[in-house]
Amino acid sequence: MEQNARREFFIRLAQGTALAATGGLIWSALLQQQAKAMPNALRPPGALDEDDFQALCIKCGLCVRDCPYDTLRLSTAGDSVPIGTPYFLPREIPCYMCPDIPCKVACPTGALTPELTDINGARMGLAVIDIENCLSWQGLRCEICHRECPLTDTAITVEHNPRKISKHALFVPIVHSDACTGCGICEKACPTDEAAIRVVAHELVQGKIGDHYRLGWKVDTTITPDFKPYEKSGPLPVAPDASGGLDYLNEGVP
Amino acid sequence: MKTGRGAIRMASNGRPVRPFIMPSTLSGRLGVWRYLILRRITQLTILLLFFGTAHWGWSVAGRPLLSGNLSSSRLLDLVPMADPFAVLQIFLTRHMLQPEVLIGAGIVLVFYALVGGRVWCAWVCPVNMVTDLAGWLRTRLGIRDMFHVNRDIRYSVLALTLVLSFLTGVAAFEWVSPISMFHRELIFGAGLGWTAVLGVFLFDLLVVKHGWCGHLCPLGAFYALVGRFAPVRVGFDAPTCTHCGECARVCPEPQVLNLRQAAEAGMIRSGECTNCGRCIPVCPEGTLQFDLRHRIGAADQSHESKPHQRRLA
């Protein structure tokens, strides 16, 4: 009798474990798939790294409600963005960079970090230019993105590339990742049929050189800020004491 | 249990067992449906307040009336409220939350700890309207359960939610919750969330009776634990009960109507009781009434013949 009860208990235990394990596997697969739904979703200003953002966002939509330009939208089931989280599509409505950052103020959890106080410090994404379709890169004087950029001449500069004789110079827009906020006003303004300048999540376009590369011709290189050529090499080698050496060629071996 | 019409069965307390008879007048019926009507009014009012604030800019003295949604909201831009279960999950993903949402979760937690945890389920949750409809329809159509599901499985789902939140780093239930999906889409515009709600509806209608709310939902399980010691309870006046069984027939969580336990405690003690009030108007003897826990306790002590004391003696 007791044997049976024990046996029954272990079978129930195994059944419960199996059910929990199967359910847990399916469930976590669903979560993983959801979380990676659209890695390039553009988040509101002040959003933490995507992983932390996804964990902290409680999906309340308060940021969406407080966005005065209706830039932010809340993803629904079936969208490619993780469910219930805020994002924006700059070609439709970009972020107009409110100085008081109402979306961040509205966030109750800190998924949009309260540490962001200057909207120009936001890093929602990075504008990238398709030079094959950019009018300026074809030789036209477009430069609309440069003029529309809220940080014009800082985040987007225009540089002129002289070309061969008989062709006029190119005036091309260049985006600088250290200043670009990813607001997407350039993308909205781009006059081509499909935007030739687009805001993309940093991790999708930005490379990383690697700490072991030292650009020797750039002592103040910003790529490896920890690199200080003279600090690491220690004291310069000291010349050997002249009197200590052997001049056996002239003086012969003693 | 029911005997034939005309034959009067006597209960153990010496009273005749009377069946519940639905009144034929409208006012009588409205009386029977009073808690149902109140619950629908509460549920729809809360939805309407959220919707009106989001879409029609409802405000009082320049302050938005009720912004956000059931996951996290603000009343008059002043009182924060947050889903304590969602906050617990986020907390388990090892992320520190801002004070506002912690205070909000605290306020909600205290509220439900007082009025009964699963008051959320019966009086606020929008999915309740869907599952109630499914439950009503399946009774009408005479659909039987496809298979038996243990009602305690919801506590396993609850535990699994917490474990998965810890392991995957995202709030596990919030990402699949048909409740949040439904509610968000009602307020912020439709997507495919209705398919999840349809799933719940069909599951409740065709597979298991009260399948979602009564067996699986981890939020309901969470609130069942929160409301375990809530002061607001359905009181049970044992001497008047004839064990007619009318209450169990309408109760979505009939296991809470353990009448022996209820007689000992003088109330429906289980946290799984949703305080929906279905049982109260159908009780032909008036045995079941909303009451306060401490009043029931006081009444018990004033009586010499406290049932369980008598049994112990």
Coordinates of C-alpha atoms in Angstrom, one line a residue:
Chain A
M1 CA 0.0 0.0 0.0
E2 CA 2.7 2.4 1.0
Q3 CA 4.7 1.3 -2.0
N4 CA 1.8 2.2 -4.2
A5 CA 1.4 5.6 -2.6
R6 CA 5.1 6.3 -3.1
R7 CA 5.0 5.0 -6.7
E8 CA 1.9 7.2 -7.3
F9 CA 3.7 10.2 -5.9
F10 CA 6.7 9.8 -8.1
I11 CA 4.6 9.3 -11.2
R12 CA 2.6 12.5 -10.3
L13 CA 5.9 14.3 -9.8
A14 CA 7.3 13.1 -13.1
Q15 CA 4.0 14.1 -14.9
G16 CA 4.1 17.5 -13.3
T17 CA 7.7 18.0 -14.2
A18 CA 7.1 16.9 -17.8
L19 CA 4.2 19.3 -18.1
A20 CA 6.1 22.2 -16.6
A21 CA 9.1 21.5 -18.8
T22 CA 7.1 21.2 -22.0
G23 CA 5.1 24.2 -21.2
G24 CA 8.1 26.2 -20.1
L25 CA 10.0 25.3 -23.3
I26 CA 7.2 26.3 -25.6
W27 CA 6.6 29.5 -23.6
S28 CA 10.2 30.5 -23.5
A29 CA 10.6 29.8 -27.2
L30 CA 7.6 32.1 -27.8
L31 CA 9.3 34.8 -25.6
Q32 CA 12.6 34.5 -27.4
Q33 CA 10.9 34.8 -30.8
Q34 CA 8.9 37.8 -29.5
A35 CA 11.9 39.5 -28.1
K36 CA 13.8 39.3 -31.3
A37 CA 10.8 40.2 -33.4
M38 CA 12.3 43.4 -34.8
P39 CA 15.8 44.1 -33.6
N40 CA 15.8 47.4 -35.5
A41 CA 12.7 48.9 -33.9
L42 CA 13.4 52.5 -33.1
R43 CA 12.6 53.3 -29.5
P44 CA 11.7 56.6 -27.9
P45 CA 14.5 58.9 -26.7
G46 CA 16.2 57.7 -23.5
A47 CA 15.3 54.0 -24.1
L48 CA 17.8 51.7 -22.5
D49 CA 19.6 49.0 -24.5
E50 CA 17.1 46.8 -26.2
D51 CA 17.4 43.9 -23.7
D52 CA 17.0 46.1 -20.7
F53 CA 14.3 48.1 -22.4
Q54 CA 12.3 45.0 -23.2
A55 CA 12.6 43.8 -19.6
L56 CA 11.6 47.1 -18.0
C57 CA 8.9 48.3 -20.4
I58 CA 5.5 47.6 -18.7
K59 CA 3.6 48.3 -21.9
C60 CA 1.4 51.0 -20.5
G61 CA 1.5 53.3 -23.4
L62 CA 1.9 56.4 -21.3
C63 CA 4.8 57.6 -23.5
V64 CA 2.6 57.1 -26.6
R65 CA -0.1 59.2 -25.0
D66 CA 2.2 62.0 -24.0
C67 CA 3.9 62.3 -27.4
P68 CA 2.6 65.6 -28.8
Y69 CA 3.3 64.7 -32.4
D70 CA 1.8 61.2 -32.4
T71 CA 5.2 59.9 -33.4
L72 CA 5.2 57.0 -31.0
R73 CA 2.9 54.1 -31.5
L74 CA 2.3 51.0 -29.4
S75 CA 2.9 47.7 -31.2
T76 CA 0.0 45.3 -31.3
A77 CA -0.1 41.6 -31.8
G78 CA 0.8 40.9 -35.4
D79 CA 3.2 43.8 -35.7
S80 CA 6.9 43.0 -36.2
V81 CA 7.8 44.9 -33.1
P82 CA 7.7 43.1 -29.7
I83 CA 4.1 43.3 -28.5
G84 CA 2.9 46.3 -26.5
T85 CA 6.1 48.3 -26.7
P86 CA 6.5 51.8 -28.1
Y87 CA 8.3 52.5 -31.4
F88 CA 8.3 55.0 -34.2
L89 CA 8.5 55.0 -38.0
P90 CA 10.5 58.1 -39.0
R91 CA 9.4 58.1 -42.6
E92 CA 5.8 58.6 -41.3
I93 CA 6.3 60.7 -38.3
P94 CA 9.9 61.4 -37.0
C95 CA 10.8 62.4 -33.4
Y96 CA 10.6 66.2 -33.3
M97 CA 13.0 66.4 -30.3
C98 CA 10.9 68.1 -27.6
P99 CA 13.3 69.8 -25.2
D100 CA 11.3 68.6 -22.2
I101 CA 11.2 65.0 -23.5
P102 CA 7.5 64.3 -22.4
C103 CA 7.7 60.6 -23.3
K104 CA 10.6 60.0 -21.0
V105 CA 8.8 62.0 -18.2
A106 CA 5.8 59.8 -18.7
C107 CA 7.6 56.5 -18.3
P108 CA 6.8 55.0 -14.9
T109 CA 9.4 52.2 -14.9
G110 CA 12.6 53.8 -16.1
A111 CA 12.7 51.9 -19.4
L112 CA 13.1 55.4 -20.8
T113 CA 15.9 56.5 -18.5
P114 CA 15.4 59.5 -16.3
E115 CA 19.1 60.2 -16.8
L116 CA 18.5 61.6 -20.2
T117 CA 18.1 65.4 -19.6
D118 CA 19.2 66.8 -22.9
I119 CA 17.3 65.6 -25.9
N120 CA 20.4 66.0 -28.0
G121 CA 21.9 63.2 -25.9
A122 CA 19.3 60.7 -27.2
R123 CA 20.6 57.9 -29.3
M124 CA 17.5 56.4 -30.9
G125 CA 19.3 55.1 -33.9
L126 CA 21.8 56.2 -36.6
A127 CA 21.0 57.8 -39.9
V128 CA 22.7 56.0 -42.8
I129 CA 22.9 57.1 -46.4
D130 CA 22.4 55.0 -49.4
I131 CA 24.9 56.7 -51.6
E132 CA 23.7 55.0 -54.7
N133 CA 20.3 56.7 -54.5
C134 CA 21.2 59.9 -52.6
L135 CA 20.6 62.8 -54.9
S136 CA 23.6 64.7 -53.5
W137 CA 25.9 61.8 -54.2
Q138 CA 24.7 61.8 -57.8
G139 CA 25.9 65.4 -58.2
L140 CA 22.6 67.3 -57.5
R141 CA 22.6 70.0 -54.9
C142 CA 19.9 68.5 -52.7
E143 CA 21.3 68.5 -49.1
I144 CA 17.8 68.6 -47.7
C145 CA 18.7 66.3 -44.9
H146 CA 21.6 68.6 -43.9
R147 CA 19.3 71.6 -43.8
E148 CA 16.5 69.8 -41.9
C149 CA 18.7 68.1 -39.4
P150 CA 18.2 69.7 -35.9
L151 CA 21.9 69.3 -35.3
T152 CA 22.9 70.5 -38.8
D153 CA 26.6 70.9 -39.3
T154 CA 27.2 68.7 -36.3
A155 CA 25.3 65.4 -36.9
I156 CA 25.2 65.9 -40.7
T157 CA 27.9 67.9 -42.5
V158 CA 28.2 68.6 -46.2
E159 CA 31.6 67.9 -47.7
H160 CA 32.6 68.6 -51.2
N161 CA 34.5 66.0 -53.2
P162 CA 36.3 67.5 -56.2
R163 CA 36.0 65.2 -59.1
K164 CA 37.9 64.8 -62.4
I165 CA 38.4 67.8 -64.7
S166 CA 35.2 68.6 -66.7
K167 CA 33.0 67.3 -64.0
H168 CA 31.7 69.6 -61.2
A169 CA 32.3 68.9 -57.6
L170 CA 30.0 66.7 -55.4
F171 CA 28.6 68.2 -52.3
V172 CA 27.7 65.1 -50.2
P173 CA 26.1 64.8 -46.8
I174 CA 28.0 62.9 -44.2
V175 CA 26.4 61.6 -40.9
H176 CA 28.5 61.7 -37.7
S177 CA 27.6 58.9 -35.3
D178 CA 28.9 60.8 -32.3
A179 CA 26.2 63.5 -32.7
C180 CA 23.3 61.8 -34.6
T181 CA 20.3 61.3 -32.3
G182 CA 18.4 59.1 -34.7
C183 CA 15.4 61.5 -34.7
G184 CA 14.6 60.6 -38.3
I185 CA 13.7 64.2 -39.5
C186 CA 16.2 63.6 -42.3
E187 CA 14.5 60.4 -43.3
K188 CA 11.1 62.2 -43.3
A189 CA 12.5 65.0 -45.4
C190 CA 14.4 63.0 -48.0
P191 CA 12.8 63.7 -51.4
T192 CA 13.6 60.4 -53.1
D193 CA 10.7 57.9 -53.6
E194 CA 12.2 55.6 -51.0
A195 CA 14.2 57.5 -48.4
A196 CA 17.9 57.4 -49.3
I197 CA 18.8 58.4 -45.8
R198 CA 17.3 56.2 -43.0
V199 CA 17.5 55.8 -39.3
V200 CA 18.6 52.3 -38.3
A201 CA 19.3 50.8 -34.9
H202 CA 23.0 51.2 -34.1
E203 CA 23.7 47.5 -33.7
L204 CA 22.5 46.8 -37.3
V205 CA 24.9 49.2 -39.0
Q206 CA 27.7 50.1 -36.7
G207 CA 30.9 48.1 -36.8
K208 CA 33.5 47.9 -34.1
I209 CA 37.2 48.1 -34.8
G210 CA 38.5 46.0 -31.9
D211 CA 40.7 47.2 -29.1
H212 CA 43.9 45.6 -30.5
Y213 CA 44.1 48.0 -33.5
R214 CA 46.2 51.1 -32.8
L215 CA 45.9 53.8 -35.3
G216 CA 49.4 55.1 -34.8
W217 CA 49.0 58.2 -36.9
K218 CA 46.2 59.3 -34.7
V219 CA 47.6 59.7 -31.2
D220 CA 44.3 61.2 -29.9
T221 CA 42.3 58.6 -31.6
T222 CA 38.7 58.4 -30.3
I223 CA 38.4 54.8 -31.4
T224 CA 40.5 53.5 -28.5
P225 CA 40.2 56.1 -25.9
D226 CA 42.2 54.0 -23.5
F227 CA 45.2 54.0 -25.8
K228 CA 48.0 56.2 -24.4
P229 CA 51.2 55.4 -26.4
Y230 CA 53.7 56.7 -23.8
E231 CA 52.0 55.5 -20.6
K232 CA 51.9 51.9 -21.4
S233 CA 55.5 51.6 -22.6
G234 CA 56.9 52.7 -19.3
P235 CA 60.2 54.6 -18.9
L236 CA 62.2 55.0 -22.1
P237 CA 65.1 52.6 -22.3
V238 CA 68.3 54.0 -20.8
A239 CA 71.5 53.9 -22.9
P240 CA 74.1 51.5 -21.6
D241 CA 76.9 52.9 -19.6
A242 CA 79.7 53.6 -22.1
S243 CA 82.4 52.6 -19.8
G244 CA 80.9 49.2 -19.2
G245 CA 81.1 47.9 -22.8
L246 CA 83.9 45.8 -24.4
D247 CA 85.6 47.4 -27.4
Y248 CA 87.3 44.2 -28.5
L249 CA 87.6 45.2 -32.1
N250 CA 89.9 48.1 -31.3
E251 CA 91.3 47.0 -28.0
G252 CA 91.3 43.2 -28.4
V253 CA 90.0 40.7 -26.0
P254 CA 91.6 41.1 -22.6
Chain B
M1 CA -30.0 15.9 -5.8
K2 CA -33.3 17.6 -6.7
T3 CA -36.3 15.5 -6.0
G4 CA -39.4 15.6 -8.1
R5 CA -41.7 18.6 -8.2
G6 CA -44.1 18.7 -5.2
A7 CA -42.1 16.3 -3.0
I8 CA -40.6 18.4 -0.2
R9 CA -37.2 17.3 1.0
M10 CA -36.1 18.3 4.5
A11 CA -32.6 19.6 5.1
S12 CA -30.6 18.5 8.1
N13 CA -31.5 21.8 9.9
G14 CA -35.1 20.9 9.7
R15 CA -36.0 23.3 7.0
P16 CA -37.5 22.4 3.7
V17 CA -35.1 22.5 0.8
R18 CA -36.4 25.1 -1.6
P19 CA -35.1 25.6 -5.1
F20 CA -34.2 28.9 -6.5
I21 CA -37.0 30.3 -8.7
M22 CA -36.2 33.0 -11.1
P23 CA -38.7 35.8 -10.5
S24 CA -41.1 36.5 -13.4
T25 CA -41.1 40.2 -13.1
L26 CA -38.5 42.5 -14.6
S27 CA -37.7 44.2 -11.3
G28 CA -37.4 40.8 -9.7
R29 CA -35.0 39.7 -12.3
L30 CA -33.0 42.9 -12.1
G31 CA -32.7 42.2 -8.4
V32 CA -31.3 38.8 -9.1
W33 CA -28.9 40.2 -11.6
R34 CA -27.9 43.1 -9.4
Y35 CA -24.2 42.1 -8.9
L36 CA -23.9 41.1 -12.5
I37 CA -25.1 44.5 -13.6
L38 CA -22.9 46.3 -11.2
R39 CA -19.9 44.2 -12.3
R40 CA -20.5 45.0 -16.0
I41 CA -20.9 48.7 -15.1
T42 CA -17.6 48.7 -13.2
Q43 CA -15.8 46.9 -16.0
L44 CA -17.1 49.0 -18.8
T45 CA -16.7 52.3 -16.8
I46 CA -13.0 51.5 -16.2
L47 CA -12.6 50.7 -19.9
L48 CA -14.4 53.8 -20.9
L49 CA -12.4 56.0 -18.6
F50 CA -9.2 54.7 -20.2
F51 CA -10.6 55.1 -23.7
G52 CA -12.0 58.5 -23.1
T53 CA -8.8 59.8 -21.7
A54 CA -6.8 58.4 -24.5
H55 CA -9.0 59.4 -27.4
W56 CA -11.3 62.2 -26.3
G57 CA -8.9 63.9 -23.9
W58 CA -11.1 63.5 -20.9
S59 CA -9.7 65.5 -18.0
V60 CA -10.7 67.1 -14.7
A61 CA -9.2 70.6 -14.0
G62 CA -6.7 70.1 -16.8
R63 CA -5.5 66.7 -15.5
P64 CA -6.0 63.7 -17.7
L65 CA -8.6 61.5 -16.0
L66 CA -7.2 58.0 -16.3
S67 CA -4.2 57.6 -18.5
G68 CA -2.3 54.5 -19.4
N69 CA -3.8 51.1 -19.2
L70 CA -4.3 48.3 -16.7
S71 CA -0.5 47.5 -16.7
S72 CA 0.3 50.9 -15.4
S73 CA -1.8 54.0 -15.2
R74 CA -2.2 57.4 -13.6
L75 CA -5.4 58.8 -12.1
L76 CA -5.6 62.5 -12.6
D77 CA -1.9 62.6 -13.3
L78 CA -1.5 62.2 -9.6
V79 CA -2.2 58.7 -8.3
P80 CA 0.0 56.1 -9.9
M81 CA -1.3 52.5 -10.2
A82 CA 0.5 49.5 -11.6
D83 CA -0.1 45.8 -12.0
P84 CA 1.7 44.3 -9.1
F85 CA 2.2 41.0 -10.9
A86 CA 3.8 42.7 -13.9
V87 CA 6.0 44.6 -11.5
L88 CA 7.0 41.4 -9.7
Q89 CA 7.9 39.8 -13.1
I90 CA 10.0 42.8 -14.1
F91 CA 11.7 42.7 -10.7
L92 CA 12.6 39.1 -11.3
T93 CA 14.3 40.0 -14.6
R94 CA 16.8 41.7 -12.3
H95 CA 16.0 45.3 -13.3
M96 CA 15.5 48.1 -10.9
L97 CA 12.3 50.0 -11.3
Q98 CA 11.5 53.7 -10.8
P99 CA 9.7 54.6 -7.6
E100 CA 6.5 55.7 -9.4
V101 CA 5.7 52.2 -10.6
L102 CA 6.6 50.6 -7.3
I103 CA 4.3 53.0 -5.4
G104 CA 1.6 52.3 -8.0
A105 CA 2.0 48.6 -7.6
G106 CA 1.8 49.0 -3.8
I107 CA -1.4 51.0 -4.0
V108 CA -3.1 48.4 -6.2
L109 CA -1.8 45.6 -4.0
V110 CA -3.2 47.1 -0.8
F111 CA -6.5 47.8 -2.5
Y112 CA -7.0 44.2 -3.6
A113 CA -5.7 42.8 -0.3
L114 CA -8.6 44.7 1.3
V115 CA -11.5 44.1 -1.1
G116 CA -10.5 40.6 -2.1
G117 CA -7.8 39.8 -4.6
R118 CA -9.9 38.3 -7.2
V119 CA -12.3 41.3 -7.2
W120 CA -9.9 42.2 -10.0
C121 CA -11.1 39.1 -11.9
A122 CA -14.8 39.6 -11.5
W123 CA -15.1 43.4 -11.4
V124 CA -12.2 44.8 -13.5
C125 CA -10.6 42.4 -15.9
P126 CA -12.0 42.8 -19.4
V127 CA -11.4 39.2 -20.3
N128 CA -14.0 38.3 -17.6
M129 CA -16.8 39.5 -19.9
V130 CA -15.6 37.2 -22.6
T131 CA -15.2 34.2 -20.4
D132 CA -18.6 34.8 -18.7
L133 CA -20.2 34.9 -22.2
A134 CA -18.5 31.7 -23.1
G135 CA -19.6 30.1 -19.8
W136 CA -23.2 31.3 -20.2
L137 CA -23.2 30.0 -23.8
R138 CA -21.9 26.6 -23.0
T139 CA -24.5 26.1 -20.3
R140 CA -27.1 27.1 -22.9
L141 CA -25.8 24.8 -25.5
G142 CA -25.1 22.0 -23.0
I143 CA -21.5 21.5 -23.9
R144 CA -19.5 19.2 -21.7
D145 CA -15.8 19.4 -20.7
M146 CA -13.5 17.8 -23.2
F147 CA -11.2 16.8 -20.3
H148 CA -10.6 17.5 -16.7
V149 CA -8.0 20.1 -15.8
N150 CA -6.9 20.5 -12.2
R151 CA -7.8 24.0 -11.0
D152 CA -4.5 24.2 -9.0
I153 CA -2.6 24.2 -12.3
R154 CA -2.8 28.0 -12.3
Y155 CA -0.4 28.0 -9.4
S156 CA 2.1 26.1 -11.5
V157 CA 1.6 28.5 -14.3
L158 CA 2.2 31.3 -11.8
A159 CA 5.4 29.7 -10.6
L160 CA 6.4 29.1 -14.2
T161 CA 5.8 32.7 -15.0
L162 CA 8.2 33.8 -12.3
V163 CA 10.9 31.2 -13.2
L164 CA 10.7 32.2 -16.9
S165 CA 10.9 35.9 -16.1
F166 CA 14.0 35.2 -14.2
L167 CA 15.6 33.0 -16.9
T168 CA 14.6 34.8 -20.0
G169 CA 15.0 38.3 -18.8
V170 CA 11.6 39.5 -19.9
A171 CA 8.3 39.6 -18.0
A172 CA 7.1 36.2 -19.1
F173 CA 3.3 36.6 -18.7
E174 CA 3.2 40.2 -19.9
W175 CA 4.5 39.2 -23.3
V176 CA 1.8 36.6 -23.9
S177 CA -1.1 37.8 -21.7
P178 CA -4.4 37.8 -23.5
I179 CA -5.6 40.2 -20.8
S180 CA -3.1 42.9 -21.6
M181 CA -3.4 42.3 -25.3
F182 CA -7.1 42.7 -25.2
H183 CA -7.1 45.7 -23.0
R184 CA -4.3 47.5 -24.9
E185 CA -6.0 47.0 -28.2
L186 CA -9.4 48.2 -26.8
I187 CA -7.7 51.4 -25.8
F188 CA -4.9 52.0 -28.3
G189 CA -6.4 50.4 -31.5
A190 CA -6.8 46.9 -32.8
G191 CA -4.2 44.5 -34.0
L192 CA -4.3 40.7 -33.9
G193 CA -4.8 40.6 -30.1
W194 CA -8.4 39.7 -30.6
T195 CA -7.2 36.3 -31.9
A196 CA -5.8 35.6 -28.4
V197 CA -9.1 36.6 -26.9
L198 CA -11.0 34.4 -29.4
G199 CA -8.7 31.6 -28.3
V200 CA -9.6 32.1 -24.7
F201 CA -13.3 32.3 -25.7
L202 CA -13.2 29.1 -27.7
F203 CA -11.2 27.3 -25.0
D204 CA -13.8 28.3 -22.4
L205 CA -16.7 27.5 -24.7
L206 CA -15.6 24.2 -26.1
V207 CA -12.8 22.7 -24.2
V208 CA -12.9 23.3 -20.4
K209 CA -15.6 25.1 -18.5
H210 CA -14.2 28.3 -16.9
G211 CA -11.0 27.0 -18.4
W212 CA -9.0 30.3 -18.6
C213 CA -10.1 32.2 -15.5
G214 CA -10.7 29.2 -13.3
H215 CA -7.8 26.9 -14.2
L216 CA -4.9 28.6 -16.1
C217 CA -4.7 32.4 -15.6
P218 CA -1.6 33.1 -13.4
L219 CA -2.8 36.6 -12.7
G220 CA -5.9 35.1 -11.2
A221 CA -3.7 32.8 -9.2
F222 CA -1.6 35.7 -8.0
Y223 CA -4.7 37.7 -6.9
A224 CA -6.1 34.5 -5.2
L225 CA -3.0 34.6 -3.0
V226 CA -3.1 38.4 -2.5
G227 CA -6.8 38.2 -1.4
R228 CA -6.3 35.3 1.0
F229 CA -6.9 37.4 4.1
A230 CA -9.1 40.1 2.6
P231 CA -11.6 41.7 5.0
V232 CA -14.4 41.7 2.4
R233 CA -15.8 38.2 2.1
V234 CA -19.0 36.4 1.3
G235 CA -20.4 35.6 4.7
F236 CA -22.1 32.2 5.3
D237 CA -24.9 31.9 7.9
A238 CA -24.6 28.1 8.5
P239 CA -27.8 27.5 10.4
T240 CA -30.0 28.7 7.5
C241 CA -28.3 26.7 4.8
T242 CA -30.4 23.8 3.4
H243 CA -27.6 22.5 1.1
C244 CA -29.9 23.0 -1.9
G245 CA -26.8 23.5 -4.1
E246 CA -28.1 26.6 -6.0
C247 CA -24.9 28.6 -5.2
A248 CA -22.6 25.9 -6.5
R249 CA -24.6 25.8 -9.8
V250 CA -23.8 29.4 -10.6
C251 CA -20.4 29.7 -9.0
P252 CA -17.5 29.9 -11.5
E253 CA -15.2 28.6 -8.8
P254 CA -17.5 26.0 -7.0
Q255 CA -14.6 24.5 -5.1
V256 CA -14.6 27.5 -2.8
L257 CA -18.1 26.6 -1.7
N258 CA -16.9 24.0 0.7
L259 CA -19.8 24.3 3.0
R260 CA -18.3 22.5 6.0
Q261 CA -15.4 24.8 5.9
A262 CA -17.7 27.8 5.3
A263 CA -19.8 26.8 8.3
E264 CA -16.7 26.7 10.5
A265 CA -15.4 30.0 9.3
G266 CA -18.8 31.7 8.9
M267 CA -17.7 32.8 5.4
I268 CA -16.3 31.7 2.1
R269 CA -12.6 31.7 3.1
S270 CA -10.8 30.7 -0.1
G271 CA -8.9 33.4 -1.9
E272 CA -10.1 31.8 -5.1
C273 CA -13.5 33.3 -4.5
T274 CA -13.9 36.2 -6.9
N275 CA -16.4 38.1 -4.8
C276 CA -18.6 38.2 -7.9
G277 CA -21.8 37.9 -5.9
R278 CA -23.4 35.4 -8.2
C279 CA -24.3 33.1 -5.3
I280 CA -25.9 35.8 -3.2
P281 CA -29.2 36.5 -5.1
V282 CA -29.8 32.8 -6.0
C283 CA -29.6 31.6 -2.4
P284 CA -33.3 30.9 -1.5
E285 CA -32.4 31.1 2.2
G286 CA -30.3 34.3 2.2
T287 CA -27.5 32.3 3.7
L288 CA -24.8 34.0 1.6
Q289 CA -24.2 37.8 2.0
F290 CA -21.3 40.1 1.5
D291 CA -19.8 40.8 4.9
L292 CA -16.6 41.8 6.7
R293 CA -14.2 39.3 8.0
H294 CA -13.7 40.9 11.4
R295 CA -17.5 41.3 11.9
I296 CA -17.9 37.6 11.2
G297 CA -15.2 36.8 13.7
A298 CA -16.8 39.0 16.3
A299 CA -20.2 37.4 15.8
D300 CA -18.6 34.0 16.1
Q301 CA -17.1 34.8 19.4
S302 CA -20.3 36.1 20.8
H303 CA -22.0 32.8 20.1
E304 CA -21.4 30.0 22.5
S305 CA -22.2 27.4 19.9
K306 CA -19.4 28.1 17.5
P307 CA -19.7 25.1 15.2
H308 CA -16.1 23.9 15.2
Q309 CA -15.7 24.4 18.9
R310 CA -18.7 22.2 19.4
R311 CA -17.2 19.6 17.2
L312 CA -13.9 19.7 19.1
A313 CA -15.7 19.3 22.4

